[in-house]
Amino acid sequence: MGETVKVIGAFDSPFSHRAEVALRLKGVPYELLLEDLGNKSDLLLKHNPIHKKVPVLLHGDRTIPESLVIVEYVDEAFQGPPLLPADPFDRATARFWARFLDDKCSTPFWLSLWTEGEVQQGFMKEIKGNLKLLEGQLKGKRFFGGDTIGLVDIAASGFAHWLPLFEEVAGVTLATPEEFPDLCRWGKDYTSHDTVKQCLPDRATLLARFTAKKDMFVSTVKSMAPKS
Ligand SMILES: N[C@@H](CCC(=O)N[C@@H](CS)C(=O)NCC(=O)O)C(=O)O
């Protein structure tokens, strides 16, 4: 179509990575507009006035917010290797697990990092249980998408590159190779994939940024706790 493709994203965001990797896997050139989330630009607020979050895809005069919506849009709007299966049932199943990641994994993962004591144990149990269910989807497969990276791999990418970093910053262990052999092996395959590597933020830079924000993560999570 020849229209410009831009991603409003943030350097350390696993959600921005989802949009970028979808474009790269389809072979679509794009411009990355890096956002300072502490001081959101008029461009971001104009294009995502409802959520005010990154990523946002700008395709010609079209605006597409929400990372998983972007991945599906990119798959349908551009030529290139498919990111979703062709069969309707397989597509539905991929969408189910992609949604499972956002609906059932994000919150217990985040809270298990920055809480303490019994509350933390509860969130750890929840996220480990959900990661086990996810791991079950990898049986006999290199990627969730089979031989190639697809929607579920992209949706789960935070658990490949970001999870070990957050474990290190928080001093919490959630996914060991002993407990999650397939998931850990998948994480290595995902992060060492040639196309994926091109849009993974540098590990050392992320580590420094997240370490600097650790107190803020802890205090934000504490302020969310119900007051007794
Ligand atoms: N559901 C959204 C989540 C995106 C999201 O949480 N983005 C974060 C960066 S990692 C953000 O923009 N945060 C800014 C804010 O919450 O004000 C998606 O999948 O795109």
PDB file of C-alpha atoms and ligand atoms in Angstrom:
ATOM      1  CA  MET A   1       0.000   0.000   0.000  1.00  0.00           C
ATOM      2  CA  GLY A   2       3.040   2.209   0.434  1.00  0.00           C
ATOM      3  CA  GLU A   3       1.663   4.124   3.437  1.00  0.00           C
ATOM      4  CA  THR A   4       4.027   5.058   6.257  1.00  0.00           C
ATOM      5  CA  VAL A   5       4.141   2.779   9.279  1.00  0.00           C
ATOM      6  CA  LYS A   6       5.080   4.189  12.673  1.00  0.00           C
ATOM      7  CA  VAL A   7       5.013   2.753  16.171  1.00  0.00           C
ATOM      8  CA  ILE A   8       4.641   5.003  19.180  1.00  0.00           C
ATOM      9  CA  GLY A   9       6.495   2.905  21.735  1.00  0.00           C
ATOM     10  CA  ALA A  10       8.711   2.958  24.806  1.00  0.00           C
ATOM     11  CA  PHE A  11      12.201   1.516  25.063  1.00  0.00           C
ATOM     12  CA  ASP A  12      11.567  -0.783  28.016  1.00  0.00           C
ATOM     13  CA  SER A  13       8.012  -1.856  27.208  1.00  0.00           C
ATOM     14  CA  PRO A  14       7.258  -5.519  26.467  1.00  0.00           C
ATOM     15  CA  PHE A  15       3.977  -4.332  24.917  1.00  0.00           C
ATOM     16  CA  SER A  16       5.863  -2.131  22.442  1.00  0.00           C
ATOM     17  CA  HIS A  17       8.034  -5.124  21.606  1.00  0.00           C
ATOM     18  CA  ARG A  18       4.893  -7.029  20.575  1.00  0.00           C
ATOM     19  CA  ALA A  19       4.063  -4.389  17.950  1.00  0.00           C
ATOM     20  CA  GLU A  20       7.622  -4.126  16.685  1.00  0.00           C
ATOM     21  CA  VAL A  21       8.244  -7.846  16.426  1.00  0.00           C
ATOM     22  CA  ALA A  22       4.999  -8.381  14.507  1.00  0.00           C
ATOM     23  CA  LEU A  23       6.114  -5.783  11.939  1.00  0.00           C
ATOM     24  CA  ARG A  24       9.603  -7.241  11.715  1.00  0.00           C
ATOM     25  CA  LEU A  25       8.345 -10.801  11.277  1.00  0.00           C
ATOM     26  CA  LYS A  26       6.111  -9.590   8.423  1.00  0.00           C
ATOM     27  CA  GLY A  27       9.059  -7.690   6.939  1.00  0.00           C
ATOM     28  CA  VAL A  28       7.363  -4.282   7.223  1.00  0.00           C
ATOM     29  CA  PRO A  29       9.714  -1.298   7.616  1.00  0.00           C
ATOM     30  CA  TYR A  30       8.569   1.123  10.328  1.00  0.00           C
ATOM     31  CA  GLU A  31       9.689   4.152  12.260  1.00  0.00           C
ATOM     32  CA  LEU A  32       9.824   3.880  16.058  1.00  0.00           C
ATOM     33  CA  LEU A  33       8.741   7.017  17.903  1.00  0.00           C
ATOM     34  CA  LEU A  34      10.041   6.636  21.444  1.00  0.00           C
ATOM     35  CA  GLU A  35       7.787   7.993  24.147  1.00  0.00           C
ATOM     36  CA  ASP A  36       8.754   9.308  27.581  1.00  0.00           C
ATOM     37  CA  LEU A  37       5.941   7.804  29.631  1.00  0.00           C
ATOM     38  CA  GLY A  38       6.656  10.205  32.488  1.00  0.00           C
ATOM     39  CA  ASN A  39       5.849  13.080  30.155  1.00  0.00           C
ATOM     40  CA  LYS A  40       3.475  11.780  27.491  1.00  0.00           C
ATOM     41  CA  SER A  41       3.547  13.490  24.127  1.00  0.00           C
ATOM     42  CA  ASP A  42       0.588  15.198  22.471  1.00  0.00           C
ATOM     43  CA  LEU A  43       1.011  12.636  19.701  1.00  0.00           C
ATOM     44  CA  LEU A  44       0.377   9.717  22.086  1.00  0.00           C
ATOM     45  CA  LEU A  45      -2.549  11.451  23.803  1.00  0.00           C
ATOM     46  CA  LYS A  46      -4.067  12.316  20.437  1.00  0.00           C
ATOM     47  CA  HIS A  47      -3.793   8.781  19.081  1.00  0.00           C
ATOM     48  CA  ASN A  48      -4.620   6.831  22.237  1.00  0.00           C
ATOM     49  CA  PRO A  49      -6.893   9.173  24.210  1.00  0.00           C
ATOM     50  CA  ILE A  50      -8.725   6.284  25.910  1.00  0.00           C
ATOM     51  CA  HIS A  51      -5.842   4.273  27.391  1.00  0.00           C
ATOM     52  CA  LYS A  52      -2.971   6.787  26.949  1.00  0.00           C
ATOM     53  CA  LYS A  53      -0.577   3.832  26.643  1.00  0.00           C
ATOM     54  CA  VAL A  54       2.010   2.528  24.233  1.00  0.00           C
ATOM     55  CA  PRO A  55       2.170   0.927  21.767  1.00  0.00           C
ATOM     56  CA  VAL A  56       0.127   2.671  19.108  1.00  0.00           C
ATOM     57  CA  LEU A  57       0.483   1.762  15.444  1.00  0.00           C
ATOM     58  CA  LEU A  58       0.104   4.539  12.875  1.00  0.00           C
ATOM     59  CA  HIS A  59      -0.514   3.152   9.396  1.00  0.00           C
ATOM     60  CA  GLY A  60      -1.087   5.970   6.932  1.00  0.00           C
ATOM     61  CA  ASP A  61      -3.996   7.880   8.449  1.00  0.00           C
ATOM     62  CA  ARG A  62      -5.138   4.894  10.537  1.00  0.00           C
ATOM     63  CA  THR A  63      -4.495   4.584  14.273  1.00  0.00           C
ATOM     64  CA  ILE A  64      -4.414   1.197  15.986  1.00  0.00           C
ATOM     65  CA  PRO A  65      -3.845   1.028  19.768  1.00  0.00           C
ATOM     66  CA  GLU A  66      -3.468  -2.067  22.018  1.00  0.00           C
ATOM     67  CA  SER A  67      -0.611  -4.461  21.369  1.00  0.00           C
ATOM     68  CA  LEU A  68      -2.593  -7.638  20.639  1.00  0.00           C
ATOM     69  CA  VAL A  69      -4.977  -5.738  18.361  1.00  0.00           C
ATOM     70  CA  ILE A  70      -1.922  -4.346  16.581  1.00  0.00           C
ATOM     71  CA  VAL A  71      -0.430  -7.824  16.071  1.00  0.00           C
ATOM     72  CA  GLU A  72      -3.636  -9.082  14.474  1.00  0.00           C
ATOM     73  CA  TYR A  73      -3.969  -5.940  12.347  1.00  0.00           C
ATOM     74  CA  VAL A  74      -0.381  -6.269  11.130  1.00  0.00           C
ATOM     75  CA  ASP A  75      -1.005  -9.908  10.268  1.00  0.00           C
ATOM     76  CA  GLU A  76      -4.057  -9.038   8.174  1.00  0.00           C
ATOM     77  CA  ALA A  77      -2.912  -5.754   6.617  1.00  0.00           C
ATOM     78  CA  PHE A  78       0.487  -6.858   5.313  1.00  0.00           C
ATOM     79  CA  GLN A  79       1.920  -9.627   3.183  1.00  0.00           C
ATOM     80  CA  GLY A  80       4.512 -11.913   4.730  1.00  0.00           C
ATOM     81  CA  PRO A  81       4.583 -15.014   6.898  1.00  0.00           C
ATOM     82  CA  PRO A  82       1.325 -15.506   8.825  1.00  0.00           C
ATOM     83  CA  LEU A  83       1.293 -14.785  12.561  1.00  0.00           C
ATOM     84  CA  LEU A  84      -2.029 -16.543  13.149  1.00  0.00           C
ATOM     85  CA  PRO A  85      -2.960 -20.018  11.910  1.00  0.00           C
ATOM     86  CA  ALA A  86      -5.226 -20.353   8.870  1.00  0.00           C
ATOM     87  CA  ASP A  87      -7.721 -22.750  10.465  1.00  0.00           C
ATOM     88  CA  PRO A  88     -10.548 -20.949  12.372  1.00  0.00           C
ATOM     89  CA  PHE A  89     -10.337 -23.272  15.394  1.00  0.00           C
ATOM     90  CA  ASP A  90      -6.556 -22.881  15.599  1.00  0.00           C
ATOM     91  CA  ARG A  91      -6.951 -19.098  15.286  1.00  0.00           C
ATOM     92  CA  ALA A  92      -9.508 -19.088  18.095  1.00  0.00           C
ATOM     93  CA  THR A  93      -7.177 -21.197  20.250  1.00  0.00           C
ATOM     94  CA  ALA A  94      -4.258 -18.829  19.632  1.00  0.00           C
ATOM     95  CA  ARG A  95      -6.449 -15.850  20.556  1.00  0.00           C
ATOM     96  CA  PHE A  96      -7.601 -17.650  23.711  1.00  0.00           C
ATOM     97  CA  TRP A  97      -4.010 -18.139  24.942  1.00  0.00           C
ATOM     98  CA  ALA A  98      -2.940 -14.643  23.952  1.00  0.00           C
ATOM     99  CA  ARG A  99      -5.818 -13.276  26.020  1.00  0.00           C
ATOM    100  CA  PHE A 100      -5.017 -15.699  28.837  1.00  0.00           C
ATOM    101  CA  LEU A 101      -1.583 -14.091  29.066  1.00  0.00           C
ATOM    102  CA  ASP A 102      -3.010 -10.609  29.563  1.00  0.00           C
ATOM    103  CA  ASP A 103      -6.058 -11.574  31.633  1.00  0.00           C
ATOM    104  CA  LYS A 104      -4.601 -14.284  33.900  1.00  0.00           C
ATOM    105  CA  CYS A 105      -0.822 -13.849  33.973  1.00  0.00           C
ATOM    106  CA  SER A 106       0.113 -10.161  33.945  1.00  0.00           C
ATOM    107  CA  THR A 107      -1.327  -9.180  37.324  1.00  0.00           C
ATOM    108  CA  PRO A 108      -0.175 -12.157  39.459  1.00  0.00           C
ATOM    109  CA  PHE A 109       3.238 -11.953  37.777  1.00  0.00           C
ATOM    110  CA  TRP A 110       3.655  -8.271  38.625  1.00  0.00           C
ATOM    111  CA  LEU A 111       2.291  -8.593  42.163  1.00  0.00           C
ATOM    112  CA  SER A 112       4.406 -11.662  42.948  1.00  0.00           C
ATOM    113  CA  LEU A 113       7.494  -9.537  42.281  1.00  0.00           C
ATOM    114  CA  TRP A 114       6.790  -6.588  44.522  1.00  0.00           C
ATOM    115  CA  THR A 115       4.752  -7.943  47.460  1.00  0.00           C
ATOM    116  CA  GLU A 116       5.929  -9.838  50.532  1.00  0.00           C
ATOM    117  CA  GLY A 117       5.032 -12.686  52.871  1.00  0.00           C
ATOM    118  CA  GLU A 118       1.781 -14.604  52.543  1.00  0.00           C
ATOM    119  CA  VAL A 119       0.379 -12.199  49.963  1.00  0.00           C
ATOM    120  CA  GLN A 120       3.417 -12.805  47.761  1.00  0.00           C
ATOM    121  CA  GLN A 121       3.156 -16.576  48.249  1.00  0.00           C
ATOM    122  CA  GLY A 122      -0.444 -16.428  47.050  1.00  0.00           C
ATOM    123  CA  PHE A 123       0.484 -14.532  43.866  1.00  0.00           C
ATOM    124  CA  MET A 124       3.462 -16.843  43.259  1.00  0.00           C
ATOM    125  CA  LYS A 125       1.198 -19.865  43.454  1.00  0.00           C
ATOM    126  CA  GLU A 126      -1.232 -18.237  41.035  1.00  0.00           C
ATOM    127  CA  ILE A 127       1.352 -17.201  38.442  1.00  0.00           C
ATOM    128  CA  LYS A 128       3.192 -20.529  38.605  1.00  0.00           C
ATOM    129  CA  GLY A 129      -0.083 -22.401  38.096  1.00  0.00           C
ATOM    130  CA  ASN A 130      -0.886 -20.246  35.077  1.00  0.00           C
ATOM    131  CA  LEU A 131       2.624 -20.574  33.651  1.00  0.00           C
ATOM    132  CA  LYS A 132       2.235 -24.369  33.924  1.00  0.00           C
ATOM    133  CA  LEU A 133      -0.961 -24.182  31.889  1.00  0.00           C
ATOM    134  CA  LEU A 134       0.867 -22.077  29.327  1.00  0.00           C
ATOM    135  CA  GLU A 135       3.798 -24.466  29.269  1.00  0.00           C
ATOM    136  CA  GLY A 136       1.355 -27.280  28.461  1.00  0.00           C
ATOM    137  CA  GLN A 137       0.740 -25.511  25.127  1.00  0.00           C
ATOM    138  CA  LEU A 138       4.389 -26.024  24.145  1.00  0.00           C
ATOM    139  CA  LYS A 139       4.383 -29.812  24.315  1.00  0.00           C
ATOM    140  CA  GLY A 140       6.165 -31.211  21.255  1.00  0.00           C
ATOM    141  CA  LYS A 141       6.516 -27.753  19.709  1.00  0.00           C
ATOM    142  CA  ARG A 142       9.445 -25.359  19.331  1.00  0.00           C
ATOM    143  CA  PHE A 143       7.224 -22.269  19.522  1.00  0.00           C
ATOM    144  CA  PHE A 144       3.610 -21.814  20.602  1.00  0.00           C
ATOM    145  CA  GLY A 145       2.991 -21.186  16.905  1.00  0.00           C
ATOM    146  CA  GLY A 146       4.638 -24.530  15.955  1.00  0.00           C
ATOM    147  CA  ASP A 147       7.837 -24.261  13.935  1.00  0.00           C
ATOM    148  CA  THR A 148       7.519 -20.505  13.629  1.00  0.00           C
ATOM    149  CA  ILE A 149       6.762 -17.593  15.925  1.00  0.00           C
ATOM    150  CA  GLY A 150       3.098 -16.619  16.072  1.00  0.00           C
ATOM    151  CA  LEU A 151       0.559 -14.609  18.060  1.00  0.00           C
ATOM    152  CA  VAL A 152       0.978 -16.537  21.328  1.00  0.00           C
ATOM    153  CA  ASP A 153       4.798 -16.339  21.207  1.00  0.00           C
ATOM    154  CA  ILE A 154       4.513 -12.596  20.671  1.00  0.00           C
ATOM    155  CA  ALA A 155       1.952 -12.249  23.470  1.00  0.00           C
ATOM    156  CA  ALA A 156       4.206 -14.268  25.811  1.00  0.00           C
ATOM    157  CA  SER A 157       7.424 -12.469  24.849  1.00  0.00           C
ATOM    158  CA  GLY A 158       7.519 -10.636  28.172  1.00  0.00           C
ATOM    159  CA  PHE A 159       8.119 -13.978  29.842  1.00  0.00           C
ATOM    160  CA  ALA A 160      11.089 -14.655  27.553  1.00  0.00           C
ATOM    161  CA  HIS A 161      13.103 -11.434  27.811  1.00  0.00           C
ATOM    162  CA  TRP A 162      11.626  -9.402  30.694  1.00  0.00           C
ATOM    163  CA  LEU A 163      10.787 -12.073  33.290  1.00  0.00           C
ATOM    164  CA  PRO A 164      14.412 -13.053  34.076  1.00  0.00           C
ATOM    165  CA  LEU A 165      15.298  -9.354  34.387  1.00  0.00           C
ATOM    166  CA  PHE A 166      12.481  -8.635  36.788  1.00  0.00           C
ATOM    167  CA  GLU A 167      13.350 -11.756  38.785  1.00  0.00           C
ATOM    168  CA  GLU A 168      16.867 -10.378  39.165  1.00  0.00           C
ATOM    169  CA  VAL A 169      15.762  -6.888  40.194  1.00  0.00           C
ATOM    170  CA  ALA A 170      13.120  -8.155  42.623  1.00  0.00           C
ATOM    171  CA  GLY A 171      15.248 -11.008  44.002  1.00  0.00           C
ATOM    172  CA  VAL A 172      12.381 -13.430  43.317  1.00  0.00           C
ATOM    173  CA  THR A 173      12.539 -16.747  41.452  1.00  0.00           C
ATOM    174  CA  LEU A 174       9.416 -17.659  39.506  1.00  0.00           C
ATOM    175  CA  ALA A 175      10.451 -19.900  36.622  1.00  0.00           C
ATOM    176  CA  THR A 176      13.434 -22.242  36.912  1.00  0.00           C
ATOM    177  CA  PRO A 177      14.410 -24.677  34.111  1.00  0.00           C
ATOM    178  CA  GLU A 178      13.788 -27.532  36.592  1.00  0.00           C
ATOM    179  CA  GLU A 179      10.200 -26.458  37.205  1.00  0.00           C
ATOM    180  CA  PHE A 180       9.444 -25.065  33.711  1.00  0.00           C
ATOM    181  CA  PRO A 181      11.779 -26.842  31.269  1.00  0.00           C
ATOM    182  CA  ASP A 182       9.740 -26.211  28.117  1.00  0.00           C
ATOM    183  CA  LEU A 183       8.990 -22.593  28.935  1.00  0.00           C
ATOM    184  CA  CYS A 184      12.643 -21.809  29.729  1.00  0.00           C
ATOM    185  CA  ARG A 185      13.835 -23.568  26.566  1.00  0.00           C
ATOM    186  CA  TRP A 186      11.218 -21.629  24.574  1.00  0.00           C
ATOM    187  CA  GLY A 187      12.407 -18.356  26.149  1.00  0.00           C
ATOM    188  CA  LYS A 188      15.942 -19.053  24.926  1.00  0.00           C
ATOM    189  CA  ASP A 189      14.738 -19.967  21.419  1.00  0.00           C
ATOM    190  CA  TYR A 190      12.569 -16.845  21.283  1.00  0.00           C
ATOM    191  CA  THR A 191      15.205 -14.377  22.444  1.00  0.00           C
ATOM    192  CA  SER A 192      17.888 -15.862  20.183  1.00  0.00           C
ATOM    193  CA  HIS A 193      15.671 -15.757  17.053  1.00  0.00           C
ATOM    194  CA  ASP A 194      17.381 -13.574  14.435  1.00  0.00           C
ATOM    195  CA  THR A 195      14.386 -11.337  13.713  1.00  0.00           C
ATOM    196  CA  VAL A 196      13.282 -11.063  17.344  1.00  0.00           C
ATOM    197  CA  LYS A 197      16.783 -10.057  18.469  1.00  0.00           C
ATOM    198  CA  GLN A 198      16.641  -6.979  16.253  1.00  0.00           C
ATOM    199  CA  CYS A 199      13.961  -5.396  18.420  1.00  0.00           C
ATOM    200  CA  LEU A 200      14.750  -6.666  21.930  1.00  0.00           C
ATOM    201  CA  PRO A 201      15.911  -3.850  24.202  1.00  0.00           C
ATOM    202  CA  ASP A 202      19.439  -4.273  25.549  1.00  0.00           C
ATOM    203  CA  ARG A 203      19.473  -6.389  28.723  1.00  0.00           C
ATOM    204  CA  ALA A 204      22.017  -4.327  30.679  1.00  0.00           C
ATOM    205  CA  THR A 205      20.189  -1.064  29.941  1.00  0.00           C
ATOM    206  CA  LEU A 206      16.887  -2.583  31.029  1.00  0.00           C
ATOM    207  CA  LEU A 207      18.462  -3.964  34.189  1.00  0.00           C
ATOM    208  CA  ALA A 208      19.818  -0.530  35.133  1.00  0.00           C
ATOM    209  CA  ARG A 209      16.480   1.167  34.398  1.00  0.00           C
ATOM    210  CA  PHE A 210      14.378  -1.351  36.336  1.00  0.00           C
ATOM    211  CA  THR A 211      16.816  -1.363  39.270  1.00  0.00           C
ATOM    212  CA  ALA A 212      16.481   2.427  39.464  1.00  0.00           C
ATOM    213  CA  LYS A 213      12.672   2.081  39.453  1.00  0.00           C
ATOM    214  CA  LYS A 214      12.472  -0.770  41.984  1.00  0.00           C
ATOM    215  CA  ASP A 215      11.359   1.390  44.948  1.00  0.00           C
ATOM    216  CA  MET A 216       8.711   2.982  42.771  1.00  0.00           C
ATOM    217  CA  PHE A 217       7.388  -0.451  41.700  1.00  0.00           C
ATOM    218  CA  VAL A 218       7.176  -1.551  45.345  1.00  0.00           C
ATOM    219  CA  SER A 219       5.466   1.618  46.564  1.00  0.00           C
ATOM    220  CA  THR A 220       2.977   1.613  43.655  1.00  0.00           C
ATOM    221  CA  VAL A 221       1.989  -1.976  44.408  1.00  0.00           C
ATOM    222  CA  LYS A 222       1.690  -1.168  48.167  1.00  0.00           C
ATOM    223  CA  SER A 223      -0.592   1.774  47.412  1.00  0.00           C
ATOM    224  CA  MET A 224      -2.888  -0.623  45.483  1.00  0.00           C
ATOM    225  CA  ALA A 225      -3.349  -2.927  48.501  1.00  0.00           C
ATOM    226  CA  PRO A 226      -6.796  -2.789  50.136  1.00  0.00           C
ATOM    227  CA  LYS A 227      -6.659  -0.687  53.322  1.00  0.00           C
ATOM    228  CA  SER A 228      -7.703  -2.580  56.478  1.00  0.00           C
TER     229      SER A 228
HETATM  230  N1  LIG B   1      -3.119  -3.411  27.160  1.00  0.00           N
HETATM  231  C1  LIG B   1      -2.080  -2.552  26.663  1.00  0.00           C
HETATM  232  C2  LIG B   1      -1.022  -2.364  27.763  1.00  0.00           C
HETATM  233  C3  LIG B   1       0.066  -1.404  27.340  1.00  0.00           C
HETATM  234  C4  LIG B   1       0.830  -0.847  28.526  1.00  0.00           C
HETATM  235  O1  LIG B   1       0.564  -1.157  29.703  1.00  0.00           O
HETATM  236  N2  LIG B   1       1.800   0.018  28.208  1.00  0.00           N
HETATM  237  C5  LIG B   1       2.539   0.701  29.239  1.00  0.00           C
HETATM  238  C6  LIG B   1       4.045   0.607  28.965  1.00  0.00           C
HETATM  239  S1  LIG B   1       4.654  -1.014  29.278  1.00  0.00           S
HETATM  240  C7  LIG B   1       2.167   2.179  29.229  1.00  0.00           C
HETATM  241  O2  LIG B   1       2.013   2.781  28.198  1.00  0.00           O
HETATM  242  N3  LIG B   1       2.038   2.750  30.414  1.00  0.00           N
HETATM  243  C8  LIG B   1       1.736   4.131  30.580  1.00  0.00           C
HETATM  244  C9  LIG B   1       0.687   4.364  31.603  1.00  0.00           C
HETATM  245  O3  LIG B   1       0.140   3.384  32.154  1.00  0.00           O
HETATM  246  O4  LIG B   1       0.382   5.513  31.888  1.00  0.00           O
HETATM  247  C10 LIG B   1      -1.459  -3.175  25.419  1.00  0.00           C
HETATM  248  O5  LIG B   1      -1.475  -4.406  25.304  1.00  0.00           O
HETATM  249  O6  LIG B   1      -1.018  -2.437  24.536  1.00  0.00           O
END
